[in-house]
Amino acid sequence: MTVTELVSYEDALAAYDPVMGLEVHVELGTKTKMFCGCATTLGAEPNSQTCPTCLGLPGSLPVVNATGVESAIKIGLALNCEIAEWCRFARKNYFYPDMPKNFQTSQYDEPIAYNGYLDVDVDGEVFRVEIERAHMEEDTGKSTHVGGATGRIHGASHSLLDYNRAGIPLIEIVTKPIVGAGDKAPEVAKAYVTELRELIKSLGVSEARMEMGQMRCDVNLSLRPQGADKFGTRSETKNVNSLRSVERAVRFEIQRHAAVLGAGGTIIQETRHFHEEDGSTTSGRVKEEAEDYRYFPEPDLVPVAPSRAWVEELRGGLPELPRVRRNRLREEWGLSRHEMQSVLNAGAIDLITATIDEGAPADQARKWWMGELARRANEDGVELAALPITPAQVARVCALVKEGSLNDKLARQTIEGVLAGEGGPDEVVTKRGLKVVSDEGALGTAVDEAIAANAAIADKIRGGKVAAAGALVGAVMKATRGQADAARVRELILEKLGVEG
Ligand code: ADP
Ligand code: MG
Ligand code: ZN
């Protein structure tokens, strides 16, 4: 491995214009595989979900999974694509041990969906990413290389093969060359994959969890001199598996390409591996051309010809798409674009919505999830949704505040108790004795005591310096260990001292 001297990002962008192409594979969440009836349960005993078809045994015949086609059409429609009236599967021929048929059933020049776009928000501006096509294919099996230090085939003593994944439906979504992103290219790439993931999830066709390999991205990148029309040669960084990595891979490749080109070298069209540890990429294999795969139409499958009526029915059944929904909620919640972006980044949209559905006011729901709870999630290094508190519980805390049983401080302690596993909000309030002191008698006594102990201040207030009441409120709050309603305490103090608030 040769260490590449990089050019600074700023210098790279001053000299060159980046062009990107993103290929995203999404594993569909269908119950059965794309061309056979085998189950697709994750984590099952290796090779327990296989049959003659997905093992490529002689004489077996594939049958298309209708739900797989339906999901592909939904994705295509959501991406503003045209849906083919008629299209075929094709064989992509190559040998790999985890692919028992020796070809991958895919689509080649006749994709189910083509010519679409996805709008993404970057820094408060809309960037339109054009979609070349979305096509159906199948996943391969999984190899595990044993005995080496790295888990790679190099140095391994033997390899294990699990064909459970072989034949699981995939949709590959390919963008047209993305131009015009300039120095925002890494952010555009990340925003696109983020938006696509949200879109896929909203359609209910896949959970699209990148950390589980349900969604993976190949990042193509080339540079051309500023002002040039012609694209440069691209590199293709394979299997980038997180949103952050997509951003880093684009950035690294921009700096690497610029270094090579700047030194008078040439970029070769090759695949590259991304390394999480330092965000770098290293050379994989020299890219094969399409003709190397000897694509030809799959003779064992009938063409897919979705009727227009079916397509329109699916279009009519599409849910409100994430970006539209986000813009609607932003208006309803009265947030700026920037604030909404933070909510999105925190993964809090659904949690806040659910909390509101449970009866909490929007500003309160957002306040807790984006404040106290986001801080906790951050501290614990977990996703917001993974915190051991439900939207219903947060809504209950909001209700207790609203009815005056809890003040802000006590509400925070209640939430702390719920997170610590002490039970629901009501249970925590009882167990920890967190109720606001609203017993007027007890509160009156505490106020009298505070006035007696701070005679000088009390005189000032009597003399008209109402602002001095804060000190007395503080004294009462201290005496009641924060369990009093501060506004009510202030009222009582002024009342007893005979001044108007
Ligand atoms: P392959 O099968 O070789 O990966 P695809 O057409 O499936 O080819 O995907 C290539 C991706 O790279 C597409 O998103 C395409 O828009 C993009 N692309 C093509 N040419 C360039 C280029 N010169 N620079 C950057 N991206 C490119
Ligand atoms: Mg590719
Ligand atoms: Zn099977």
XYZ file of C-alpha atoms and ligand atoms in Angstrom:
530
model
C 0.000 0.000 0.000
C 1.407 3.369 -0.942
C 0.582 6.323 1.226
C -0.941 9.043 -0.910
C 0.145 12.616 -0.364
C -3.092 14.558 -0.327
C -3.730 18.062 -1.561
C -5.645 20.261 0.891
C -9.372 20.290 0.269
C -9.372 24.029 -0.476
C -6.530 23.773 -2.992
C -8.204 20.794 -4.671
C -11.438 22.742 -5.111
C -9.626 25.831 -6.357
C -8.206 23.833 -9.265
C -10.855 21.188 -9.938
C -14.599 20.650 -10.155
C -15.848 17.358 -8.639
C -18.359 15.098 -10.410
C -20.000 12.312 -8.423
C -22.086 9.250 -9.089
C -23.761 7.366 -6.257
C -24.909 3.779 -6.542
C -26.992 2.689 -3.585
C -28.018 -0.910 -2.937
C -31.055 -1.434 -0.760
C -31.984 -4.827 0.606
C -35.761 -5.167 0.506
C -37.584 -6.411 3.560
C -39.670 -9.010 1.718
C -40.567 -12.187 3.628
C -39.131 -14.375 0.888
C -36.254 -14.150 -1.586
C -36.488 -12.571 -5.040
C -36.689 -15.750 -7.101
C -37.633 -18.528 -4.665
C -39.738 -19.032 -1.557
C -36.857 -19.169 0.935
C -37.210 -17.113 4.104
C -35.065 -14.003 4.620
C -34.848 -13.905 8.414
C -31.656 -12.209 9.590
C -29.322 -14.138 11.830
C -30.696 -17.580 10.977
C -28.431 -20.657 11.156
C -26.049 -20.506 8.139
C -27.448 -22.195 5.019
C -30.770 -22.962 6.697
C -32.618 -20.644 4.296
C -31.663 -22.131 0.963
C -33.245 -24.261 -1.751
C -32.218 -25.663 -5.152
C -33.067 -22.352 -6.867
C -30.976 -19.995 -4.737
C -28.193 -22.603 -4.616
C -28.211 -22.754 -8.409
C -28.739 -26.498 -8.581
C -29.367 -28.028 -12.037
C -32.987 -28.075 -13.131
C -34.207 -25.468 -10.644
C -36.278 -22.580 -11.975
C -36.732 -19.068 -10.592
C -40.071 -17.296 -10.090
C -40.287 -13.511 -9.581
C -41.378 -12.258 -6.159
C -44.346 -9.941 -6.815
C -43.768 -7.982 -3.605
C -40.205 -7.357 -4.748
C -41.477 -5.867 -8.006
C -44.079 -3.838 -6.138
C -41.399 -2.409 -3.822
C -39.217 -1.528 -6.809
C -42.096 0.327 -8.448
C -42.867 2.205 -5.233
C -39.240 3.279 -4.931
C -39.224 4.313 -8.587
C -42.383 6.371 -8.184
C -41.147 8.036 -5.009
C -37.998 8.981 -6.940
C -40.105 10.603 -9.668
C -39.030 7.945 -12.187
C -40.801 6.610 -15.214
C -41.862 3.004 -14.745
C -41.074 0.623 -17.591
C -44.099 -0.848 -19.337
C -42.065 -3.921 -20.069
C -38.660 -4.956 -18.849
C -36.544 -8.026 -18.378
C -34.036 -9.513 -16.018
C -30.539 -10.178 -17.283
C -27.724 -12.498 -16.297
C -24.553 -10.808 -15.156
C -21.946 -13.503 -15.524
C -18.936 -13.822 -13.275
C -17.495 -16.339 -10.875
C -17.441 -15.758 -7.170
C -17.685 -18.460 -4.498
C -20.549 -16.728 -2.683
C -22.608 -16.697 -5.882
C -23.590 -20.306 -6.540
C -25.284 -19.800 -9.905
C -22.153 -18.224 -11.399
C -24.274 -15.321 -12.506
C -26.240 -12.683 -10.718
C -29.805 -12.178 -11.854
C -30.014 -8.440 -12.356
C -31.367 -5.894 -14.786
C -29.136 -4.315 -17.369
C -30.406 -2.122 -20.183
C -34.069 -2.497 -19.219
C -34.462 -1.259 -15.634
C -37.892 -1.204 -13.995
C -37.556 2.524 -13.201
C -35.543 5.289 -14.867
C -35.171 9.025 -15.312
C -36.123 10.462 -11.964
C -34.798 12.832 -9.337
C -34.595 13.362 -5.623
C -34.475 16.823 -4.063
C -32.254 17.166 -1.029
C -31.680 20.064 1.355
C -28.135 21.266 1.812
C -27.466 24.343 3.929
C -30.992 25.596 3.516
C -30.891 25.210 -0.271
C -32.502 22.620 -2.494
C -30.172 20.474 -4.564
C -31.720 18.217 -7.193
C -29.985 14.868 -7.681
C -30.998 13.232 -10.932
C -31.648 9.522 -10.968
C -30.481 7.428 -13.886
C -32.284 4.233 -12.947
C -33.482 1.947 -10.191
C -33.259 -1.718 -11.023
C -33.967 -5.048 -9.396
C -31.328 -7.639 -8.632
C -30.419 -10.206 -6.018
C -27.847 -10.298 -3.265
C -24.973 -12.781 -3.095
C -24.142 -15.113 -0.218
C -21.640 -14.205 2.441
C -18.056 -15.457 2.826
C -16.242 -15.554 6.128
C -12.481 -15.926 5.901
C -11.067 -17.788 8.874
C -7.573 -18.143 10.287
C -5.992 -14.857 9.186
C -5.336 -11.794 11.266
C -7.537 -9.383 9.350
C -10.624 -11.362 8.393
C -9.679 -10.836 4.754
C -9.063 -13.713 2.410
C -5.370 -12.909 2.403
C -3.666 -15.046 5.025
C -6.801 -17.048 5.822
C -6.567 -20.836 6.196
C -10.085 -21.479 4.944
C -13.358 -19.737 4.106
C -16.929 -20.448 5.159
C -19.901 -19.762 2.935
C -23.403 -18.889 4.013
C -25.979 -18.783 1.223
C -28.851 -17.473 3.339
C -28.360 -14.040 1.796
C -28.048 -15.371 -1.763
C -31.181 -14.314 -3.643
C -32.423 -11.663 -1.214
C -33.957 -8.878 -3.318
C -31.930 -5.744 -3.853
C -32.817 -2.510 -5.548
C -29.875 -0.621 -6.981
C -30.442 3.095 -7.382
C -27.969 4.875 -9.638
C -27.664 8.637 -10.003
C -26.777 10.488 -13.157
C -23.444 12.270 -12.827
C -23.933 14.845 -10.079
C -22.457 18.147 -11.224
C -22.579 21.610 -9.742
C -22.108 20.640 -6.103
C -18.683 22.288 -5.996
C -17.137 22.371 -2.538
C -20.406 21.073 -1.089
C -19.949 17.728 -2.890
C -19.291 15.715 0.302
C -22.348 17.239 1.981
C -24.536 16.712 -1.081
C -23.517 13.056 -1.188
C -24.335 12.588 2.478
C -27.604 14.514 2.200
C -28.646 12.408 -0.792
C -28.004 9.087 0.929
C -29.725 10.376 4.078
C -32.786 11.489 2.129
C -32.871 8.244 0.173
C -32.730 6.243 3.385
C -35.607 8.263 4.876
C -37.570 7.765 1.672
C -37.038 3.998 1.636
C -38.048 3.743 5.291
C -41.167 5.821 4.750
C -42.246 3.470 1.955
C -41.960 0.555 4.353
C -40.000 -1.514 1.823
C -36.834 -1.841 3.914
C -35.517 -0.733 7.271
C -32.498 0.549 5.320
C -30.141 0.162 8.260
C -26.689 0.894 6.941
C -24.913 -0.563 9.965
C -26.590 -3.880 9.157
C -25.683 -3.770 5.498
C -29.309 -3.276 4.435
C -28.209 -0.214 2.542
C -24.749 0.324 1.076
C -23.292 2.929 -1.192
C -20.668 2.938 -3.924
C -19.140 6.359 -4.376
C -17.935 7.302 -7.871
C -15.855 10.411 -8.121
C -13.897 12.270 -10.753
C -12.378 15.715 -11.077
C -12.159 17.970 -14.102
C -10.198 21.188 -14.293
C -12.337 24.189 -13.322
C -14.100 25.411 -16.448
C -13.692 22.152 -18.403
C -16.724 20.362 -19.896
C -15.422 16.866 -20.215
C -15.588 14.579 -17.176
C -12.394 13.132 -15.771
C -11.808 9.442 -15.091
C -13.712 8.170 -12.056
C -12.768 5.959 -9.181
C -15.441 3.837 -7.515
C -15.188 3.395 -3.749
C -17.211 0.293 -2.887
C -19.484 -0.531 0.019
C -19.365 2.626 2.020
C -21.486 1.752 5.012
C -22.443 4.860 6.936
C -23.624 8.356 6.144
C -20.528 9.870 7.656
C -18.323 7.550 5.615
C -20.033 8.638 2.388
C -19.082 12.207 3.179
C -15.529 11.263 4.131
C -15.005 9.064 1.088
C -15.983 11.884 -1.287
C -13.726 14.321 0.511
C -10.766 11.940 0.535
C -11.129 11.052 -3.127
C -11.306 14.738 -4.089
C -8.029 15.337 -2.279
C -6.412 12.200 -3.672
C -7.487 12.800 -7.285
C -6.245 16.384 -7.043
C -2.875 15.160 -5.795
C -2.499 12.631 -8.603
C -3.668 15.018 -11.316
C -1.690 17.934 -9.913
C 1.503 15.875 -10.066
C 0.833 15.165 -13.745
C -0.366 11.617 -13.089
C -3.486 9.907 -14.430
C -6.395 8.453 -12.516
C -7.139 4.884 -13.492
C -10.693 3.625 -13.449
C -10.653 1.222 -10.555
C -12.663 0.173 -7.532
C -11.357 1.229 -4.147
C -11.849 0.165 -0.526
C -12.820 2.651 2.167
C -11.159 2.474 5.592
C -13.215 3.598 8.569
C -10.188 4.090 10.824
C -8.677 7.019 8.971
C -11.211 7.797 6.245
C -8.797 6.821 3.466
C -9.316 4.641 0.395
C -6.967 2.120 -1.174
C -6.864 0.524 -4.565
C -9.101 -2.490 -5.207
C -9.271 -3.924 -8.667
C -9.129 -2.406 -12.095
C -12.672 -1.863 -13.230
C -14.143 -4.373 -15.630
C -16.188 -3.146 -18.541
C -19.829 -4.073 -18.937
C -18.978 -6.425 -21.789
C -16.810 -8.469 -19.455
C -19.974 -9.625 -17.748
C -21.515 -10.999 -20.939
C -24.935 -9.721 -19.948
C -27.832 -11.449 -21.673
C -31.588 -11.586 -21.058
C -32.554 -14.171 -18.450
C -34.273 -16.983 -20.379
C -35.918 -18.578 -17.326
C -37.968 -15.574 -16.246
C -40.916 -13.957 -17.981
C -40.609 -10.213 -18.632
C -42.041 -7.857 -16.030
C -44.891 -5.813 -17.522
C -46.629 -3.851 -14.771
C -50.052 -2.652 -15.932
C -50.588 1.112 -15.882
C -53.564 0.572 -13.599
C -51.343 -1.145 -11.050
C -48.686 1.543 -11.294
C -51.295 4.266 -10.752
C -52.756 2.367 -7.818
C -49.302 2.215 -6.247
C -48.737 5.904 -6.951
C -52.026 6.729 -5.238
C -50.992 4.698 -2.205
C -47.632 6.388 -1.659
C -47.265 7.919 1.801
C -46.449 11.565 2.356
C -42.753 11.631 1.426
C -40.184 12.571 4.088
C -39.140 15.911 2.665
C -42.736 17.033 2.156
C -43.621 15.835 5.634
C -40.594 17.587 7.109
C -41.525 20.877 5.489
C -45.097 20.533 6.744
C -43.973 19.764 10.303
C -41.456 22.606 10.207
C -44.315 25.012 9.533
C -46.596 23.416 12.119
C -43.887 23.510 14.759
C -42.771 27.004 13.786
C -39.105 26.119 13.326
C -36.410 27.642 11.167
C -34.769 25.455 8.504
C -31.723 25.249 10.670
C -33.704 24.107 13.719
C -35.526 21.518 11.638
C -32.206 20.292 10.288
C -31.011 19.734 13.861
C -34.175 17.797 14.636
C -33.586 15.651 11.555
C -29.911 15.114 12.364
C -30.823 14.074 15.887
C -33.254 11.471 14.507
C -35.985 13.144 16.546
C -38.765 13.798 14.032
C -40.718 10.620 14.679
C -40.153 10.816 18.437
C -41.405 14.390 18.635
C -44.367 13.596 16.404
C -45.280 10.602 18.551
C -44.969 12.702 21.725
C -47.319 15.296 20.238
C -49.720 12.511 19.246
C -49.723 11.523 22.925
C -50.998 14.977 23.805
C -47.894 17.096 24.423
C -47.610 20.628 23.014
C -45.160 20.782 20.091
C -42.708 23.168 21.752
C -42.565 21.044 24.909
C -42.101 17.799 22.985
C -39.286 19.335 21.011
C -37.739 20.931 24.088
C -37.345 17.612 25.908
C -36.163 15.514 22.972
C -33.734 18.112 21.657
C -32.579 19.269 25.083
C -32.275 16.982 28.059
C -32.761 13.734 26.126
C -30.434 14.609 23.236
C -27.787 15.481 25.794
C -28.241 12.136 27.508
C -28.145 10.198 24.235
C -24.989 12.031 23.297
C -23.362 11.283 26.652
C -24.263 7.627 26.441
C -23.268 7.419 22.781
C -26.635 6.004 21.707
C -29.342 7.012 19.266
C -32.131 9.114 20.707
C -34.634 6.364 19.894
C -32.583 3.883 21.920
C -33.025 5.782 25.198
C -35.203 3.833 27.648
C -38.036 6.353 27.577
C -41.106 6.400 25.339
C -42.871 9.331 23.669
C -45.906 8.533 25.851
C -43.760 8.940 28.969
C -42.336 12.244 27.766
C -45.883 13.398 27.022
C -46.905 12.397 30.552
C -44.105 14.521 32.005
C -45.323 17.454 29.879
C -48.848 16.914 31.235
C -47.603 16.901 34.832
C -45.807 20.197 34.187
C -48.889 21.678 32.584
C -51.175 20.765 35.493
C -48.622 22.283 37.869
C -47.593 19.059 39.611
C -44.023 19.404 38.392
C -41.852 22.386 37.696
C -39.031 22.317 35.203
C -36.438 21.096 37.642
C -38.639 18.329 39.014
C -39.586 17.326 35.487
C -35.900 16.864 34.710
C -35.491 14.701 37.785
C -38.538 12.669 36.758
C -37.045 12.039 33.341
C -33.768 11.097 34.957
C -35.647 8.540 37.063
C -37.421 7.068 34.036
C -34.084 6.761 32.213
C -32.599 5.096 35.301
C -35.277 2.412 35.068
C -37.229 3.497 38.147
C -40.553 3.202 36.314
C -42.911 5.525 34.461
C -43.197 9.235 35.282
C -45.959 8.828 37.897
C -44.080 6.046 39.621
C -40.861 8.089 39.705
C -42.689 11.135 41.068
C -44.171 9.038 43.894
C -41.012 7.102 44.672
C -38.765 10.166 44.694
C -41.403 12.421 46.278
C -41.064 14.974 43.490
C -44.459 16.675 43.617
C -44.429 20.463 43.662
C -45.397 21.831 47.085
C -48.747 23.249 46.165
C -50.231 22.989 49.619
C -50.930 26.701 50.201
C -50.554 26.316 53.964
C -47.045 24.864 53.773
C -46.082 27.338 51.078
C -47.425 30.258 53.161
C -45.336 29.185 56.130
C -42.223 28.948 53.993
C -42.884 32.435 52.601
C -43.427 33.875 56.094
C -40.169 32.338 57.244
C -38.278 33.753 54.274
C -39.687 37.234 54.911
C -38.745 37.059 58.592
C -35.237 35.889 57.813
C -34.675 38.614 55.186
C -36.224 41.680 56.780
C -34.038 44.161 54.913
C -34.989 42.775 51.538
C -38.643 42.622 52.542
C -38.492 46.345 53.390
C -37.042 47.176 49.992
C -39.893 45.340 48.327
C -42.437 47.114 50.484
C -40.758 50.328 49.415
C -41.492 49.475 45.760
C -38.351 47.571 44.641
C -40.373 44.637 43.286
C -37.302 43.273 41.490
C -35.819 42.346 44.867
C -38.518 39.663 45.248
C -36.268 37.281 43.335
C -34.035 36.831 46.354
C -36.993 35.829 48.524
C -38.315 33.461 45.850
C -34.862 31.873 45.834
C -34.949 31.457 49.598
C -38.362 29.754 49.472
C -37.295 27.482 46.627
C -34.244 26.501 48.634
C -36.337 25.817 51.715
C -38.714 23.606 49.719
C -35.808 21.865 47.950
C -36.982 23.211 44.614
C -40.377 21.628 44.943
C -42.430 24.790 44.845
C -44.022 26.564 41.911
C -41.797 29.631 41.634
C -44.476 31.797 40.013
C -46.930 31.061 42.805
C -44.253 31.746 45.437
C -43.600 35.168 43.931
C -47.315 35.945 43.958
C -47.575 34.992 47.638
C -44.576 37.106 48.622
C -45.957 40.220 46.937
C -49.392 39.553 48.384
C -48.038 39.262 51.919
C -45.917 42.387 51.532
C -48.896 44.287 50.173
C -47.397 45.291 46.825
C -48.724 44.908 43.300
C -46.768 42.557 40.987
P -20.669 0.741 -13.095
O -21.511 -0.455 -13.294
O -19.397 0.748 -13.856
O -20.486 1.067 -11.678
P -22.825 2.539 -13.391
O -23.338 3.225 -14.603
O -23.670 1.527 -12.736
O -21.434 1.947 -13.776
O -22.503 3.623 -12.303
C -21.571 4.624 -12.476
C -21.949 5.818 -11.625
O -20.959 6.811 -11.759
C -23.229 6.473 -12.042
O -23.843 7.051 -10.907
C -22.767 7.544 -13.009
O -23.645 8.637 -13.062
C -21.477 7.974 -12.386
N -20.454 8.430 -13.323
C -20.277 8.095 -14.611
N -19.210 8.711 -15.124
C -18.669 9.459 -14.119
C -17.533 10.314 -14.015
N -16.700 10.528 -15.035
N -17.308 10.896 -12.835
C -18.108 10.688 -11.780
N -19.172 9.890 -11.821
C -19.465 9.284 -12.973
Mg -21.001 0.296 -10.052
Zn -34.161 -20.450 -2.160
